[in-house]
Every structure is written in structure tokens, then in C-alpha cells.
Coordinates of C-alpha atoms and ligand atoms in Angstrom, one line a residue:
X1 CA 0.0 0.0 0.1
X2 CA 1.0 3.6 -0.5
X3 CA 2.4 5.9 2.2
X4 CA 0.4 7.1 5.2
X5 CA -2.0 10.0 4.4
X6 CA -2.9 11.1 7.9
X7 CA -1.5 10.9 11.4
X8 CA -3.0 7.8 13.1
X9 CA -5.5 8.6 15.9
X10 CA -6.5 6.2 18.5
X11 CA -9.8 6.4 20.3
X12 CA -9.1 4.1 23.4
X13 CA -5.2 4.1 23.7
X14 CA -5.4 2.0 26.9
X15 CA -7.2 -0.8 25.3
X16 CA -5.9 -0.6 21.6
X17 CA -2.3 -0.4 22.4
X18 CA -2.3 -2.7 25.4
X19 CA 0.8 -5.1 25.6
X20 CA -0.3 -8.4 24.2
X21 CA 0.5 -10.1 27.5
X22 CA -1.9 -8.0 29.4
X23 CA -4.4 -8.2 26.5
X24 CA -4.3 -12.1 26.7
X25 CA -4.7 -12.0 30.4
X26 CA -7.8 -9.8 29.8
X27 CA -9.2 -12.0 27.1
X28 CA -8.8 -15.2 29.2
X29 CA -10.7 -13.6 32.1
X30 CA -13.5 -12.4 29.9
X31 CA -13.6 -15.8 28.1
X32 CA -14.0 -17.6 31.4
X33 CA -16.8 -15.2 32.4
X34 CA -18.5 -15.8 29.2
X35 CA -18.3 -19.4 29.2
X36 CA -19.6 -19.6 32.7
X37 CA -22.5 -17.4 31.7
X38 CA -23.5 -19.3 28.6
X39 CA -23.2 -22.7 30.3
X40 CA -25.5 -21.7 33.1
X41 CA -28.1 -19.6 31.3
X42 CA -28.4 -21.1 27.8
X43 CA -29.7 -24.7 27.6
X44 CA -28.2 -25.2 24.1
X45 CA -24.8 -24.4 25.3
X46 CA -25.0 -26.5 28.4
X47 CA -26.0 -29.3 26.0
X48 CA -23.3 -28.8 23.5
X49 CA -20.6 -28.4 26.0
X50 CA -21.6 -31.5 27.9
X51 CA -21.6 -33.3 24.6
X52 CA -17.9 -32.2 24.2
X53 CA -17.2 -33.1 27.7
X54 CA -16.1 -29.7 28.7
X55 CA -17.1 -27.7 31.9
X56 CA -16.5 -23.9 32.5
X57 CA -13.8 -24.8 34.9
X58 CA -11.8 -26.6 32.2
X59 CA -11.0 -23.2 30.5
X60 CA -7.8 -22.4 32.2
X61 CA -5.8 -20.9 29.3
X62 CA -6.6 -19.3 25.9
X63 CA -5.5 -22.6 24.3
X64 CA -8.4 -24.3 26.2
X65 CA -10.7 -22.4 23.8
X66 CA -10.2 -25.3 21.4
X67 CA -12.1 -27.6 23.8
X68 CA -15.2 -25.6 23.3
X69 CA -17.8 -26.5 20.6
X70 CA -18.2 -24.4 17.5
X71 CA -21.4 -22.4 16.8
X72 CA -22.7 -22.3 13.3
X73 CA -25.4 -20.3 11.3
X74 CA -27.4 -23.7 11.5
X75 CA -27.3 -23.6 15.3
X76 CA -28.6 -20.0 15.1
X77 CA -31.4 -21.2 12.9
X78 CA -32.2 -24.2 15.2
X79 CA -32.5 -21.8 18.1
X80 CA -34.4 -19.0 16.2
X81 CA -35.2 -16.5 17.3
X82 CA -34.4 -16.2 21.1
X83 CA -33.1 -19.6 22.0
X84 CA -29.5 -18.3 22.7
X85 CA -30.3 -15.5 24.9
X86 CA -28.7 -15.3 28.3
X87 CA -31.1 -12.8 29.7
X88 CA -34.8 -12.4 29.6
X89 CA -36.2 -10.6 26.6
X90 CA -37.0 -7.7 28.9
X91 CA -33.4 -6.9 29.1
X92 CA -33.0 -6.7 25.3
X93 CA -33.6 -3.3 24.1
X94 CA -32.8 -3.6 20.5
X95 CA -33.1 -6.4 17.8
X96 CA -31.3 -6.3 14.4
X97 CA -31.2 -9.1 11.9
X98 CA -29.4 -10.0 8.7
X99 CA -31.1 -11.6 5.8
X100 CA -29.8 -15.1 5.1
X101 CA -29.9 -16.6 1.6
X102 CA -32.4 -19.1 2.8
X103 CA -35.1 -19.2 5.5
X104 CA -35.1 -17.2 8.6
X105 CA -32.8 -14.3 9.4
X106 CA -29.9 -14.3 11.9
X107 CA -30.9 -12.2 15.0
X108 CA -28.8 -9.7 16.7
X109 CA -30.1 -8.9 20.3
X110 CA -28.7 -6.1 22.2
X111 CA -28.8 -5.3 25.9
X112 CA -28.0 -1.7 27.0
X113 CA -24.4 -2.8 27.7
X114 CA -24.2 -4.4 24.3
X115 CA -25.2 -1.1 22.7
X116 CA -22.4 0.6 24.7
X117 CA -19.9 -1.8 23.6
X118 CA -20.9 -1.3 20.1
X119 CA -20.7 2.5 20.4
X120 CA -17.2 2.0 21.7
X121 CA -16.0 -0.3 18.9
X122 CA -17.7 2.0 16.3
X123 CA -15.9 5.0 18.0
X124 CA -12.7 3.2 17.5
X125 CA -13.5 2.6 13.8
X126 CA -14.2 6.3 13.1
X127 CA -11.1 7.4 15.0
X128 CA -9.0 4.9 13.2
X129 CA -10.1 6.5 9.9
X130 CA -9.3 10.0 11.3
X131 CA -13.0 11.0 11.9
X132 CA -13.5 13.3 14.9
X133 CA -16.2 15.7 16.4
X134 CA -15.2 18.2 13.7
X135 CA -16.4 15.9 10.9
X136 CA -19.8 15.6 9.1
X137 CA -20.6 11.9 8.4
X138 CA -23.0 11.2 5.5
X139 CA -24.3 7.8 6.5
X140 CA -25.4 5.9 3.4
X141 CA -25.7 2.5 5.0
X142 CA -29.3 1.2 5.2
X143 CA -31.2 2.0 8.4
X144 CA -33.3 -0.7 9.6
X145 CA -32.9 -4.3 10.6
X146 CA -29.4 -4.3 8.9
X147 CA -26.8 -3.3 11.4
X148 CA -25.0 -1.0 9.0
X149 CA -27.1 2.2 9.3
X150 CA -27.7 2.2 13.1
X151 CA -24.2 0.8 13.9
X152 CA -22.6 3.7 12.1
X153 CA -25.0 6.2 13.5
X154 CA -24.2 5.1 17.1
X155 CA -20.5 5.4 16.7
X156 CA -20.8 8.8 15.0
X157 CA -22.7 10.1 18.0
X158 CA -20.2 8.6 20.3
X159 CA -17.3 10.6 18.7
X160 CA -19.7 13.6 18.5
X161 CA -19.4 14.0 14.8
X162 CA -22.3 15.5 13.0
X163 CA -24.2 12.6 11.5
X164 CA -26.5 12.7 8.5
X165 CA -28.8 9.6 8.7
X166 CA -29.5 9.5 5.0
X167 CA -29.7 5.7 4.5
X168 CA -29.5 4.1 1.0
X169 CA -31.4 5.2 -2.1
X170 CA -32.3 8.3 -3.8
X171 CA -28.8 8.9 -5.1
X172 CA -29.2 12.3 -6.7
X173 CA -30.6 13.7 -3.5
X174 CA -27.6 12.1 -1.6
X175 CA -25.2 14.0 -3.9
X176 CA -27.0 17.3 -3.3
X177 CA -27.0 16.8 0.5
X178 CA -23.4 15.7 0.6
X179 CA -22.4 18.9 -1.0
X180 CA -24.9 21.2 0.8
X181 CA -24.0 19.9 4.2
X182 CA -20.3 19.8 3.5
X183 CA -20.0 16.1 4.4
X184 CA -16.3 15.1 5.1
X185 CA -16.9 11.4 5.6
X186 CA -18.9 8.9 3.6
X187 CA -20.1 5.6 5.0
X188 CA -21.8 3.0 2.8
X189 CA -21.1 -0.2 1.1
X190 CA -18.3 -0.1 -1.6
X191 CA -20.8 -0.9 -4.4
X192 CA -23.0 1.9 -3.3
X193 CA -20.1 4.3 -3.2
X194 CA -19.5 3.5 -6.9
X195 CA -23.1 4.3 -7.6
X196 CA -22.8 7.6 -5.9
X197 CA -19.7 8.3 -7.8
X198 CA -21.5 7.6 -11.1
X199 CA -24.6 9.6 -10.1
X200 CA -22.3 12.6 -9.3
X201 CA -20.6 12.3 -12.6
X202 CA -24.0 12.2 -14.4
X203 CA -25.0 15.3 -12.6
X204 CA -21.8 17.1 -13.6
X205 CA -20.6 17.3 -9.9
X206 CA -16.9 17.0 -9.6
X207 CA -15.9 15.3 -6.3
X208 CA -12.4 17.0 -6.1
X209 CA -13.6 20.6 -6.6
X210 CA -17.2 20.4 -5.1
X211 CA -17.1 18.0 -2.3
X212 CA -15.3 18.0 1.0
X213 CA -15.3 14.3 1.5
X214 CA -11.9 13.1 2.5
X215 CA -12.6 9.7 4.2
X216 CA -14.8 6.7 3.2
X217 CA -15.5 3.7 5.4
X218 CA -16.7 0.9 3.3
X219 CA -17.6 -2.6 4.2
X220 CA -20.3 -5.2 4.5
X221 CA -19.3 -7.0 1.3
X222 CA -16.1 -8.2 -0.2
X223 CA -14.1 -5.6 -2.3
X224 CA -10.7 -5.7 -3.9
X225 CA -7.9 -3.3 -3.7
X226 CA -8.5 -2.5 -7.3
X227 CA -11.9 -1.4 -6.3
X228 CA -10.5 0.7 -3.6
X229 CA -8.3 2.5 -6.1
X230 CA -11.3 3.1 -8.3
X231 CA -13.4 4.6 -5.6
X232 CA -10.5 6.6 -4.2
X233 CA -9.7 8.1 -7.6
X234 CA -13.4 8.8 -8.4
X235 CA -14.3 10.4 -5.1
X236 CA -11.1 11.9 -4.0
X237 CA -11.0 10.3 -0.7
X238 CA -9.1 7.9 1.5
X239 CA -11.0 4.6 1.7
X240 CA -11.0 2.4 4.8
X241 CA -12.2 -1.2 4.9
X242 CA -14.5 -2.1 7.8
X243 CA -15.6 -5.6 8.8
X244 CA -18.3 -7.0 10.9
X245 CA -21.2 -9.4 11.3
X246 CA -24.6 -9.4 12.9
X247 CA -23.7 -12.4 15.0
X248 CA -21.0 -10.5 16.7
X249 CA -22.2 -6.9 16.9
X250 CA -22.5 -5.6 13.3
X251 CA -20.0 -3.2 12.0
X252 CA -17.1 -2.5 14.3
X253 CA -15.4 -5.9 14.7
X254 CA -12.4 -4.8 12.6
X255 CA -11.2 -1.9 10.7
X256 CA -8.1 -0.5 8.8
X257 CA -5.9 2.2 10.2
X258 CA -4.0 4.7 7.9
X259 CA -1.4 2.0 7.2
X260 CA -4.0 0.0 5.4
X261 CA -2.1 -3.2 6.1
X262 CA -5.0 -5.3 7.4
X263 CA -8.0 -4.6 9.7
X264 CA -7.4 -4.3 13.4
X265 CA -9.8 -6.6 15.3
X266 CA -11.3 -5.3 18.5
X267 CA -9.7 -8.2 20.2
X268 CA -10.7 -7.2 23.7
X269 CA -14.3 -7.8 22.7
X270 CA -14.1 -10.4 19.9
X271 CA -11.5 -13.3 20.3
X272 CA -10.4 -14.4 16.9
X273 CA -9.2 -17.8 15.8
X274 CA -8.3 -19.1 12.3
X275 CA -9.1 -22.7 11.5
X276 CA -9.0 -25.2 8.7
X277 CA -12.6 -25.1 7.6
X278 CA -12.4 -28.9 6.8
X279 CA -10.8 -30.2 10.0
X280 CA -11.6 -27.4 12.6
X281 CA -8.0 -27.4 13.6
X282 CA -6.1 -24.0 14.1
X283 CA -4.1 -22.6 11.3
X284 CA -1.0 -20.5 12.2
X285 CA -0.8 -16.8 11.7
X286 CA 0.1 -15.9 8.2
X287 CA -2.0 -18.6 6.6
X288 CA -5.5 -18.5 5.2
X289 CA -8.2 -20.1 7.0
X290 CA -11.7 -19.6 8.3
X291 CA -12.2 -16.8 10.8
X292 CA -13.9 -17.9 14.1
X293 CA -15.0 -15.4 16.8
X294 CA -16.0 -15.8 20.4
X295 CA -17.7 -12.7 21.8
X296 CA -16.1 -12.2 25.2
X297 CA -18.0 -9.2 26.4
X298 CA -21.5 -9.6 24.9
X299 CA -24.4 -9.8 27.3
X300 CA -27.5 -10.6 25.3
X301 CA -26.3 -13.3 23.0
X302 CA -22.5 -14.1 23.4
X303 CA -21.7 -16.8 20.9
X304 CA -18.8 -19.3 21.4
X305 CA -16.5 -20.0 18.5
X306 CA -18.9 -18.7 15.9
X307 CA -17.8 -19.9 12.4
X308 CA -18.0 -16.8 10.1
X309 CA -17.2 -18.8 6.9
X310 CA -15.0 -15.7 5.9
X311 CA -11.5 -16.7 4.8
X312 CA -8.7 -14.4 6.1
X313 CA -5.1 -14.3 7.4
X314 CA -4.3 -13.2 10.8
X315 CA -1.2 -11.1 11.7
X316 CA -0.5 -10.4 15.4
X317 CA 2.5 -8.2 15.0
X318 CA 2.4 -4.7 16.4
X319 CA 1.4 -2.2 13.7
X320 CA 3.4 1.0 13.1
X321 CA 0.2 3.0 14.1
X322 CA 0.8 1.7 17.7
X323 CA -2.1 -0.8 18.0
X324 CA -1.2 -4.2 19.3
X325 CA -4.7 -5.6 18.3
X326 CA -4.3 -8.5 15.7
X327 CA -5.0 -7.6 12.1
X328 CA -6.9 -9.6 9.6
X329 CA -6.4 -9.4 6.0
X330 CA -9.2 -8.2 3.6
X331 CA -11.7 -11.0 3.4
X332 CA -10.4 -13.3 0.7
X333 CA -13.8 -15.0 0.1
X334 CA -16.0 -17.3 1.9
X335 CA -15.7 -20.9 2.6
X336 CA -19.1 -21.3 1.2
X337 CA -19.2 -19.0 -1.8
X338 CA -16.2 -20.4 -3.6
X339 CA -17.4 -21.3 -7.0
X340 CA -16.3 -24.6 -8.3
X341 CA -16.6 -24.4 -12.0
X342 CA -15.6 -27.4 -14.1
X343 CA -13.8 -28.6 -11.1
X344 CA -11.7 -25.5 -10.7
X345 CA -12.0 -23.3 -7.6
X346 CA -12.9 -19.9 -8.6
X347 CA -13.2 -16.9 -6.3
X348 CA -15.4 -14.1 -7.6
X349 CA -12.9 -11.6 -6.2
X350 CA -10.3 -12.9 -8.8
X351 CA -12.8 -12.2 -11.5
X352 CA -13.3 -8.7 -10.2
X353 CA -9.6 -8.0 -10.0
X354 CA -9.2 -8.9 -13.7
X355 CA -12.1 -6.8 -14.8
X356 CA -10.9 -3.8 -12.8
X357 CA -7.4 -3.8 -14.6
X358 CA -9.1 -3.6 -18.1
X359 CA -9.4 -0.1 -19.4
X360 CA -12.8 1.1 -20.8
X361 CA -15.0 -0.7 -18.2
X362 CA -17.2 0.5 -15.3
X363 CA -16.7 -1.3 -12.1
X364 CA -20.1 -3.1 -12.4
X365 CA -20.2 -6.6 -13.4
X366 CA -22.3 -9.9 -13.3
X367 CA -21.0 -13.5 -13.1
X368 CA -23.4 -16.1 -14.3
X369 CA -22.8 -19.8 -13.9
X370 CA -24.9 -22.4 -15.7
X371 CA -24.9 -26.1 -16.3
X372 CA -26.7 -27.0 -19.5
X373 CA -28.3 -30.4 -19.4
X374 CA -25.5 -33.0 -19.6
X375 CA -22.8 -30.5 -20.5
X376 CA -20.0 -28.9 -18.6
X377 CA -20.5 -25.8 -16.4
X378 CA -20.5 -22.5 -18.3
X379 CA -19.1 -19.3 -16.8
X380 CA -20.4 -16.1 -18.4
X381 CA -19.1 -12.7 -17.3
X382 CA -20.8 -9.4 -18.2
X383 CA -18.9 -6.3 -17.7
X384 CA -20.2 -2.9 -18.3
X385 CA -18.6 -0.6 -20.8
X386 CA -17.8 3.0 -19.9
X387 CA -19.4 5.5 -22.2
X388 CA -16.2 6.3 -24.0
X389 CA -15.6 2.7 -25.0
X390 CA -19.2 2.2 -26.1
X391 CA -19.1 5.4 -28.3
X392 CA -16.0 4.0 -29.9
X393 CA -18.1 1.3 -31.5
X394 CA -18.4 -2.4 -31.9
X395 CA -14.8 -3.2 -32.9
X396 CA -13.3 -1.8 -29.7
X397 CA -16.0 -3.4 -27.6
X398 CA -15.1 -6.9 -29.2
X399 CA -11.4 -6.2 -28.7
X400 CA -12.2 -5.5 -25.0
X401 CA -14.2 -8.8 -24.7
X402 CA -11.2 -10.6 -26.2
X403 CA -8.8 -9.0 -23.8
X404 CA -11.0 -10.0 -20.8
X405 CA -11.4 -13.5 -22.1
X406 CA -7.7 -13.9 -22.3
X407 CA -7.0 -12.4 -19.0
X408 CA -9.6 -14.5 -17.2
X409 CA -8.2 -17.7 -18.9
X410 CA -4.8 -16.8 -17.7
X411 CA -5.9 -15.9 -14.1
X412 CA -8.5 -18.6 -13.4
X413 CA -7.4 -21.4 -15.8
X414 CA -10.8 -21.8 -17.3
X415 CA -12.5 -20.2 -20.3
X416 CA -15.4 -17.7 -19.8
X417 CA -17.8 -16.3 -22.2
X418 CA -17.5 -12.5 -21.9
X419 CA -19.9 -10.0 -22.8
X420 CA -19.3 -6.2 -22.6
X421 CA -22.6 -4.7 -22.3
X422 CA -23.8 -1.1 -22.8
X423 CA -23.5 1.6 -20.0
X424 CA -26.0 1.3 -17.2
X425 CA -27.1 -2.2 -18.3
X426 CA -26.2 -3.8 -15.0
X427 CA -28.6 -3.2 -12.2
X428 CA -27.2 -1.0 -9.5
X429 CA -27.5 -1.7 -5.8
X430 CA -28.1 0.3 -2.8
X431 CA -26.9 -2.2 -0.4
X432 CA -24.9 -5.3 -0.8
X433 CA -24.4 -6.0 -4.5
X434 CA -25.6 -9.2 -6.0
X435 CA -23.0 -9.9 -8.6
X436 CA -23.3 -13.7 -8.9
X437 CA -26.2 -15.7 -10.5
X438 CA -25.5 -19.4 -10.1
X439 CA -28.2 -21.2 -12.2
X440 CA -26.8 -24.7 -11.5
X441 CA -28.7 -27.1 -9.4
X442 CA -25.8 -28.2 -7.2
X443 CA -28.0 -30.3 -4.8
X444 CA -28.4 -33.0 -7.5
Ligands
DLL1 O1 -22.4 -6.7 7.0 C1 -22.1 -5.7 9.2 C2 -21.4 -4.6 8.6 C3 -22.1 -3.4 8.3 C4 -20.0 -4.5 8.3 C5 -21.5 -2.3 7.6 C6 -19.4 -3.5 7.8 C7 -20.1 -2.3 7.5 P1 -24.0 -9.0 8.1 O2 -25.1 -8.4 7.3 O3 -24.3 -10.0 9.2 O4 -23.2 -7.8 8.8 O5 -23.0 -9.7 7.1 C8 -21.7 -10.3 7.6 O6 -20.7 -9.7 5.5 O7 -19.5 -12.5 7.4 C9 -18.7 -11.1 5.6 O8 -19.1 -12.3 4.8 C10 -19.4 -9.8 4.9 N1 -18.6 -8.7 5.2 C11 -18.8 -7.7 6.2 N2 -17.9 -6.8 6.0 C12 -17.0 -7.2 5.1 C13 -15.8 -6.6 4.4 C14 -22.6 -6.8 8.2 N3 -15.3 -5.4 4.9 C15 -20.9 -10.8 6.4 N4 -15.1 -7.3 3.5 C16 -19.5 -11.2 6.9 C17 -15.8 -8.4 3.0 C18 -17.5 -8.4 4.5 N5 -16.8 -9.0 3.5

């Protein structure tokens, strides 16, 4: 990554720069309290711990974490909606939920203490991105059951920034408000940031001369470094990646600092592990594996060893910014969204990386996988032409298709049918973009 563009600020120096020895002591103490709590209040955890033959008193070191059972999304479904609460519903003052791909949503219940913790971790996020009480935060994450809108709102209030709770949608109005209110910080999904950049361009609004936005905090969906460069160039801002999930707290689990060399995990609240998704065994630092979290300060619904399905690399070295909190790499895909096409493992992010290095394209695309009867899988990639390319005519569009086809073959090792489509052809999203259509029936 390039050089640091701003002096690193830290919200909670005591916690975020704590020597690792002290941090591990604190983590163990909090882990023991949490295990004790769930064992004694959640019948599901008592049952699953008994099945693993482990009692709260067996957790004597952080290594003993491995003795505890994993929690999966299926376990949350089986206990839907309130089966994993440690407190009566009366003590829950907020419910969020994330839409799953099938069936019931995943519930995120919060007590007052949980909301306080969330505000604290989100305050760390803003501060890490250099956002203070002097800033105007244009919050384009969806308000509602999704944790994005209200989570970013809560944190902005905690750092006393001026928050504009605009939510997603009505993009032209957003551009107007951003300019009129002098927003300095944009928070939304990276795909919506691209939509806003495009809308501004259509309206003839130049970010560099008309907007005061200098920071963007983007997350909730995978995005590549190429997409970061694209957004930074189009919006004249510094982009920070933020990670989180409803099962832990929502946004605020991890965020980049100005060094952009990984996302610092709020490890005093969320205890991370990296495991081999097939064996469940730990994978050493520096190696890709599935991220697993234990919520060690949650009150309403603390989950033990929750399997995120996100593939990352962990790094526990102290960062030049001063934080001692472990860093996770950008999410490298999910253990369950990896596409296997004609037997080849394909990560959608690799396709995105290829597309974003080809000139003449907008960063909007669609990946379609099909399995015609009795035939091999077909991979089709639609990429959207920028107006310039489209205007240059069919010959250049075809040349671009050929270039993408070659590049994809080289990178993925399989051939793809590539279609460069006209500007605005691909549906825009206000939240998490849906870029993959898998038409295969893989249950057969
Ligand atoms: O997406 C929370 C959030 C809101 C994070 C706003 C950041 C900003 P869920 O809807 O429960 O929660 O989705 C969680 O989204 O397991 C990842 O697969 C994915 N995800 C979240 N942040 C990132 C990111 C919110 N920065 C799921 N990069 C997670 C890649 C991300 N994937």
C-alpha cells in the first residue's frame, strides 16, 4: 500500500495499544466469564458443552478455547429467534437481523451494555479513519434491521461527529445533500459508493472541486484493492475497509488504520481464531483459514467459537500505528461462496480483480454460472462498458471482450464467455451488490 496519508489517531489508547501479554490475560478472564454465563443460562450451550465433555472450569488458558464446541449459522437457525439469549427478553432493548440466503434471518439482540460496547467499537472505527467531532458523516448504510445504518450512527454520535442519517437510495438527492451539508466522511457499502460516484458524474458534480469528502469507510461486502483504487480516484477520498457481522455486533469488529495493512480486530471484545474449515484445527498466523469469533463481552447473546465462513489471514505483529490488536487481511472470500466451475475453484474476487484492470470498463459486473443439461459448467461474465468505450463502437467493444477472455483464462485457468454490455445495463445496488447468479442445481 502507499504511504500514510494522515497521522494515526486512537480512540481508546489503553485498550487498543495494550501489551499483548496484558491483553491475553484480559481475554482469558473475559472468556472464562462468558463460558460460565452461557453454560449456566443457555440450555443449548450446556447441552453442546456437555456433549464435548467440557465444563466452564476446564477453561484455564486461551488454548483451552479449542475444547469448546463451535457455533454455526445452522445452530442459530435451530434456536431461532431467542433460544441463545442469556437474559430475559425484557433486558433486550434492540433487535437487528441479517437476511440469510435461505429461510429465517440471523438475529442480533442487544442489551444496554451491548449497545455501549458497540458504540465504543464504532468510535474506534471512526477514530482509526481519522474522523472526529469536527467531521460531518454522510451515512449511506441502510437504516433498519441491517446493522450498518444504526451501527455507524451510534459510533458517529459517540465521537460527537455531525451525523446525517441518509440511509441508502435516492442517489441524486444524496449527492446534493453531501455537497450542501459539507460532508467530510462517507459511509456506505463499496458498491453503493460506486453508484454515488457515477450519479455525481452524471450530474456534472466533480468530487475534487465541489465535495469536502476526504474519508470513506466501506464494508459489509467483499471488495478488492483494485476497487479501492477506483473509488479513491473517483471520489477523491481515502477509503478504509471495515468488517463486521450481525452475529458478533454488526460493523465494528475490525477496521483498517491509515497504514492499510490489514484490519485491526477489537480483540478485547471479539476473540479471533483461524481454523482449517475442513478439520476445525487451528491454522497458524500468516496462513489463510476460516475466521472464528468468540464474543467475550457480549451480554445478550454471546456466541462461542462462531464460524464466520470468511477466509482471512491473521497477523499479530504490532502495527506502526501503535495498535497491538491483531490484524486480519481483507476477506479473501467465503468458505461457502467459492465457486467450483468445471472442477476449478474460482473466487469471484479474482474475476473482479481482472475486470478492474481492463481499460474502458465501469466497475459493475455480473457473473453467471450455468450447467446446461449433460454439459459442462458454463461461466459467463458481463462487464459494463464505460461511455467512452461504447461510443468508440463495436470493434473496440469486441477487442475488450477478447482481452478480458484472455486475462480470465490466464488468471482462473478456465475459459469464460465474456460480454461487454452497454453503459447502465447492469442493475445498481443500494446495499450489498448481488453479482453472482448461479443457475446450477448443485444439490443434485
Ligand atoms: O455486513 C455488518 C457490517 C455493516 C459490516 C456495515 C461493515 C459495514 P452482516 O449483514 O451480518 O453484517 O454480514 C456479515 O458480510 O460475514 C462477511 O462475509 C461480509 N462482510 C462484512 N464486512 C466485510 C468486508 C454486516 N469489509 C458478512 N469485506 C460477513 C468483506 C465483509 N466481507
